[in-house]
Short mmCIF file of C-alpha atoms and ligand atoms in Angstrom, two decimals:
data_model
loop_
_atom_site.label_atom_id
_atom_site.label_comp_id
_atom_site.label_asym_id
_atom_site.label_seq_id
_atom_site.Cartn_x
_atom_site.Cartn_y
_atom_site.Cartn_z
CA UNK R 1 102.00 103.70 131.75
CA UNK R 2 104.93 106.35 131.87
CA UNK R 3 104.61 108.15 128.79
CA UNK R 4 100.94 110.27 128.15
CA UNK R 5 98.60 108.20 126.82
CA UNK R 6 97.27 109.30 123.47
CA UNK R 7 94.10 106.95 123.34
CA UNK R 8 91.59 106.56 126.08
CA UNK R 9 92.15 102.93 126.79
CA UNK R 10 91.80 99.46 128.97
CA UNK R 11 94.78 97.91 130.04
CA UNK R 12 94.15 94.60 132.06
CA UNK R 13 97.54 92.68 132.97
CA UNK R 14 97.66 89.01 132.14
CA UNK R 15 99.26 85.83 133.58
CA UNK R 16 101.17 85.10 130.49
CA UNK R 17 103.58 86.92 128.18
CA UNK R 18 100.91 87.67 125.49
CA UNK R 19 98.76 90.75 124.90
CA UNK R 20 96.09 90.86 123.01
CA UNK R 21 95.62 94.36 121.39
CA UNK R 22 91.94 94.63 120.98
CA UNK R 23 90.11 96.79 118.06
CA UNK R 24 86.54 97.34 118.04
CA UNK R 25 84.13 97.67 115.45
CA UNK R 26 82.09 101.49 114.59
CA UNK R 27 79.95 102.40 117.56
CA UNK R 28 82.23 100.73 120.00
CA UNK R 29 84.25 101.55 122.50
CA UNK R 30 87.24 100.44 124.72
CA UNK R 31 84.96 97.88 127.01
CA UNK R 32 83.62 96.37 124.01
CA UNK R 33 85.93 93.73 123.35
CA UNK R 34 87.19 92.78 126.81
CA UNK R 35 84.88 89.63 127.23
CA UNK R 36 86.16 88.38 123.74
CA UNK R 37 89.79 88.88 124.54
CA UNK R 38 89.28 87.10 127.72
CA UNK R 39 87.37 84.14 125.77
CA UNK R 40 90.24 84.03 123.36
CA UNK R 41 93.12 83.99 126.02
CA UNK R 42 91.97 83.60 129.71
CA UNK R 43 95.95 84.18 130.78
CA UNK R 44 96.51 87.04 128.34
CA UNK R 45 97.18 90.54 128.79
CA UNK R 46 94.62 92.88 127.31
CA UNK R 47 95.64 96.23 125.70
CA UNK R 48 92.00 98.17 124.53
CA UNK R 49 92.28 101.28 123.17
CA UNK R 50 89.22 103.35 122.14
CA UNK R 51 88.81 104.77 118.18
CA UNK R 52 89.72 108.30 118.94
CA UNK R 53 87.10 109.25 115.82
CA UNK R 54 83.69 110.23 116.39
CA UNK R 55 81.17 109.56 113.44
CA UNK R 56 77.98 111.38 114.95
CA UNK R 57 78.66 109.68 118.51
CA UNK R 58 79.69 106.67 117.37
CA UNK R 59 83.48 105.86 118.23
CA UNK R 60 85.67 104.34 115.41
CA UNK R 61 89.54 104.43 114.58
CA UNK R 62 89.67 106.55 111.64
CA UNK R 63 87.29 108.97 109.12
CA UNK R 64 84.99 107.06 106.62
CA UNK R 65 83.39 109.68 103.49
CA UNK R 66 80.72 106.88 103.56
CA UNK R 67 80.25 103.17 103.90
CA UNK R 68 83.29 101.10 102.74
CA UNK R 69 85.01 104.34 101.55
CA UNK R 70 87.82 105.64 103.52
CA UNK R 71 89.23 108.81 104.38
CA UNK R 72 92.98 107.86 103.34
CA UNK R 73 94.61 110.95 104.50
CA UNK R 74 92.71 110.74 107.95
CA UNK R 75 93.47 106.92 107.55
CA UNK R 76 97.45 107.12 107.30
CA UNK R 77 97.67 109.44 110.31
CA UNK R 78 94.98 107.57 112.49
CA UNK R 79 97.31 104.30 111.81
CA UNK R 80 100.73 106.20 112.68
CA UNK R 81 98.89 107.07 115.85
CA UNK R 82 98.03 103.86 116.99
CA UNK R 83 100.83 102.53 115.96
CA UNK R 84 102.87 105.09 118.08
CA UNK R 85 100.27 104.45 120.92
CA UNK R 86 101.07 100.82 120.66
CA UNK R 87 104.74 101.34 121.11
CA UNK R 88 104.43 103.30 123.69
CA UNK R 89 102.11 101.11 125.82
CA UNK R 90 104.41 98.13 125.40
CA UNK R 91 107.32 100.52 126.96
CA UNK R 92 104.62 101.51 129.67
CA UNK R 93 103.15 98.41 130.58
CA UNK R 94 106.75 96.45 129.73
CA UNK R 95 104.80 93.87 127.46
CA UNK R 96 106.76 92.41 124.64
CA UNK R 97 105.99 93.12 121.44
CA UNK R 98 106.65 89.87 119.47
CA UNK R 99 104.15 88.40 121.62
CA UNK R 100 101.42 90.81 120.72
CA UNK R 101 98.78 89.84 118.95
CA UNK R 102 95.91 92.57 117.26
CA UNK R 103 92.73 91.17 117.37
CA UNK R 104 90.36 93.79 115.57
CA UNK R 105 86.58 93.46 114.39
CA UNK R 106 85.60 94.96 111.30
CA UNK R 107 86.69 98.99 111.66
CA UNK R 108 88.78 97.64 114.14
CA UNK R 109 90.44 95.20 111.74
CA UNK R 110 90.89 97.73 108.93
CA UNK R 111 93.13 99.86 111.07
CA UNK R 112 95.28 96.35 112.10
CA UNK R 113 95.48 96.19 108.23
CA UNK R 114 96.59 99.41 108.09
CA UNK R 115 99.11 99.30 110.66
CA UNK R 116 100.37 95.83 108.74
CA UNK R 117 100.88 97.18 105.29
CA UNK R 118 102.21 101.15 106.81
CA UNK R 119 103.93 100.06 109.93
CA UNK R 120 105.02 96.70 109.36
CA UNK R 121 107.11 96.64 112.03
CA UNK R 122 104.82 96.81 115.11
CA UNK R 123 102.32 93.69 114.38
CA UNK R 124 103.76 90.33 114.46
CA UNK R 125 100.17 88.37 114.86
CA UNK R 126 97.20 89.69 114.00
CA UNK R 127 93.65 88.45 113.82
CA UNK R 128 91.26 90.31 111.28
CA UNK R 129 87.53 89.57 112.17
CA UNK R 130 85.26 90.93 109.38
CA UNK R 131 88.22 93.27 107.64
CA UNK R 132 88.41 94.87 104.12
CA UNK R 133 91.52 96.20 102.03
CA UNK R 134 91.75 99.66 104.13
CA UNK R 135 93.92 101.15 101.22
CA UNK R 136 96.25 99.57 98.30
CA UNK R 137 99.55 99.97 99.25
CA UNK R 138 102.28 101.67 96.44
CA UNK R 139 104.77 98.96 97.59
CA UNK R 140 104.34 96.05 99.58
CA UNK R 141 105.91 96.08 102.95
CA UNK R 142 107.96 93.10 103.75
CA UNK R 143 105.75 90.80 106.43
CA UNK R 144 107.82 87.64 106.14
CA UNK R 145 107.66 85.91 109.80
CA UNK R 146 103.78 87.77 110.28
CA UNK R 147 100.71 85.43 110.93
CA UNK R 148 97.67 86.55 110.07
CA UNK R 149 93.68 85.17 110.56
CA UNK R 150 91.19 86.81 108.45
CA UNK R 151 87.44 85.70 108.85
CA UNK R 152 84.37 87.09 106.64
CA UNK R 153 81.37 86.23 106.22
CA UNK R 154 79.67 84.81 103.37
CA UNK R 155 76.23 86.86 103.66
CA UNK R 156 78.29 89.97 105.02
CA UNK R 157 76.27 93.04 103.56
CA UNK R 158 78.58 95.64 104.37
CA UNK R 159 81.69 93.88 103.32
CA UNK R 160 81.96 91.96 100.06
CA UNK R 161 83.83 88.65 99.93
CA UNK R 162 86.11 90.00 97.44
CA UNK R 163 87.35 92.70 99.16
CA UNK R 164 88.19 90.50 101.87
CA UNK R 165 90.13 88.11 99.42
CA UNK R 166 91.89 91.11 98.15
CA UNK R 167 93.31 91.95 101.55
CA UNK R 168 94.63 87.99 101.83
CA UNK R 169 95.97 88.29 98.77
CA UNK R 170 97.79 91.43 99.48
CA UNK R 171 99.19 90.58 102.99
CA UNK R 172 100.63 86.96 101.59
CA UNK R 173 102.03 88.52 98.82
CA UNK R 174 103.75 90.84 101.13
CA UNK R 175 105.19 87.63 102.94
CA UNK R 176 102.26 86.91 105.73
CA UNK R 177 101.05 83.43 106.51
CA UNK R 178 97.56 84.30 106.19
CA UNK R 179 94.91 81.87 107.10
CA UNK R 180 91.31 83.25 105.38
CA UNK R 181 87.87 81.77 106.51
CA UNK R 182 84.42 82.43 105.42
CA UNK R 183 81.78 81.53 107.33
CA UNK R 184 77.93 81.27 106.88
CA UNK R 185 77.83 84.46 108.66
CA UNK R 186 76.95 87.97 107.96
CA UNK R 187 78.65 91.18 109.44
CA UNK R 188 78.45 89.65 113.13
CA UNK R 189 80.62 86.94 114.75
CA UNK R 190 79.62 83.77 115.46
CA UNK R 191 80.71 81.19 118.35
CA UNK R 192 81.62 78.02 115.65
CA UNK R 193 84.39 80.65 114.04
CA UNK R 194 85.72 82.02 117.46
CA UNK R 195 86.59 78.33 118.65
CA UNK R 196 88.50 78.25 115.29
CA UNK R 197 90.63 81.58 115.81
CA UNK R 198 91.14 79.97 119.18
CA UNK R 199 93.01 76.99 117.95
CA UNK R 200 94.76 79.18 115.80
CA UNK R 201 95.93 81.14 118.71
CA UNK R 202 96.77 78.56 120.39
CA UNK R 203 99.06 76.96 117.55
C1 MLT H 1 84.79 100.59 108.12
O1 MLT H 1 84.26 101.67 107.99
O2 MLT H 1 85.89 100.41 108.69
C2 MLT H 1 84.04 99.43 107.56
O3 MLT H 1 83.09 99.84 106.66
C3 MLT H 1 83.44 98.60 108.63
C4 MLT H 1 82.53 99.40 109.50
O4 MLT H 1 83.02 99.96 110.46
O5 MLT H 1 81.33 99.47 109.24
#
């Protein structure tokens, strides 16, 4: 990469013209999600950047004031960041964007979310594994042409089914095609949804 890299990250070239931009979940870190990526997409480039936010040792992409309630001011700049980071690497590492899919797991997801409804510009595919409404946008940016997978689960304790809905509902009335599971699943991932999100990939 040419420009200065603004997150610690993984970058692992791929034998096809996708990326996969992976997002890990609180406590993770830029390693996490490799294996998963690879599962997903064998040929695929993977772009893994680490949450740059440290909540008592435990990396994550932006500020939380407690569980399920963000830090929006920490929140918008995080998502400009990564967003700028993401731009940047696809100059760098000459991937093209429109084939760039986001595949983030639950605070991982929220800041794909984010990055949808603040910088609609820079996600064309994303997959949202666990994800809840990270805030409710004034206006609603225009994602005709986006896909979008969103997967909860049904005995999810930290993230209510609702919430989830909400976040469908706000991304297709923004113009997404947005596919929404629920599994019988709590806040992990299980290997009966991942074949799914695979098939969606691969559509
Ligand atoms: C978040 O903080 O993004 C969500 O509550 C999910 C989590 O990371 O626990």
């Amino acid at each position: 990469m040419k420009s200065e890299p603004t997150f610690i990250h993984q970058f692992v070239p791929g034998d096809s013209e996708r990326t996969l931009l992976l997002l890990h979940g609180t406590g993770g870190n830029e390693h996490d999600l490799l294996p998963l990526g690879r599962e997903l997409d064998p040929a695929a480039a993977l772009l893994s950047p680490r949450g740059p936010v440290s909540e008592n040792g435990h990396p994550r992409f932006f500020r939380r004031l407690a569980e399920g309630v963000f830090d929006l001011e920490d929140l918008k700049r995080r998502t400009d960041d990564l967003a700028d980071f993401v731009l940047a690497a696809a100059q760098g590492y000459q991937f093209d964007l429109a084939k760039l899919v986001a595949v983030g797991y639950s605070n991982g997801a929220n800041i794909a979310a984010s990055i949808l409804l603040q910088r609609p510009k820079v996600l064309r595919s994303a997959i949202l594994l666990r994800a809840m409404v990270p805030f409710e946008p004034e206006e609603l940016p225009d994602l005709h042409g986006v896909r979008v997978w969103i997967a909860g689960g049904n005995e999810d304790m930290i993230i209510p089914r609702e919430n989830t809905e909400r976040l469908a509902e706000i991304l297709s009335s923004a113009g997404a095609e947005v596919t929404a599971r629920f599994f019988e699943a709590g806040h992990g991932l299980t290997n009966a949804e991942l074949v799914l999100v695979k098939r969606w990939l691969d559509r």
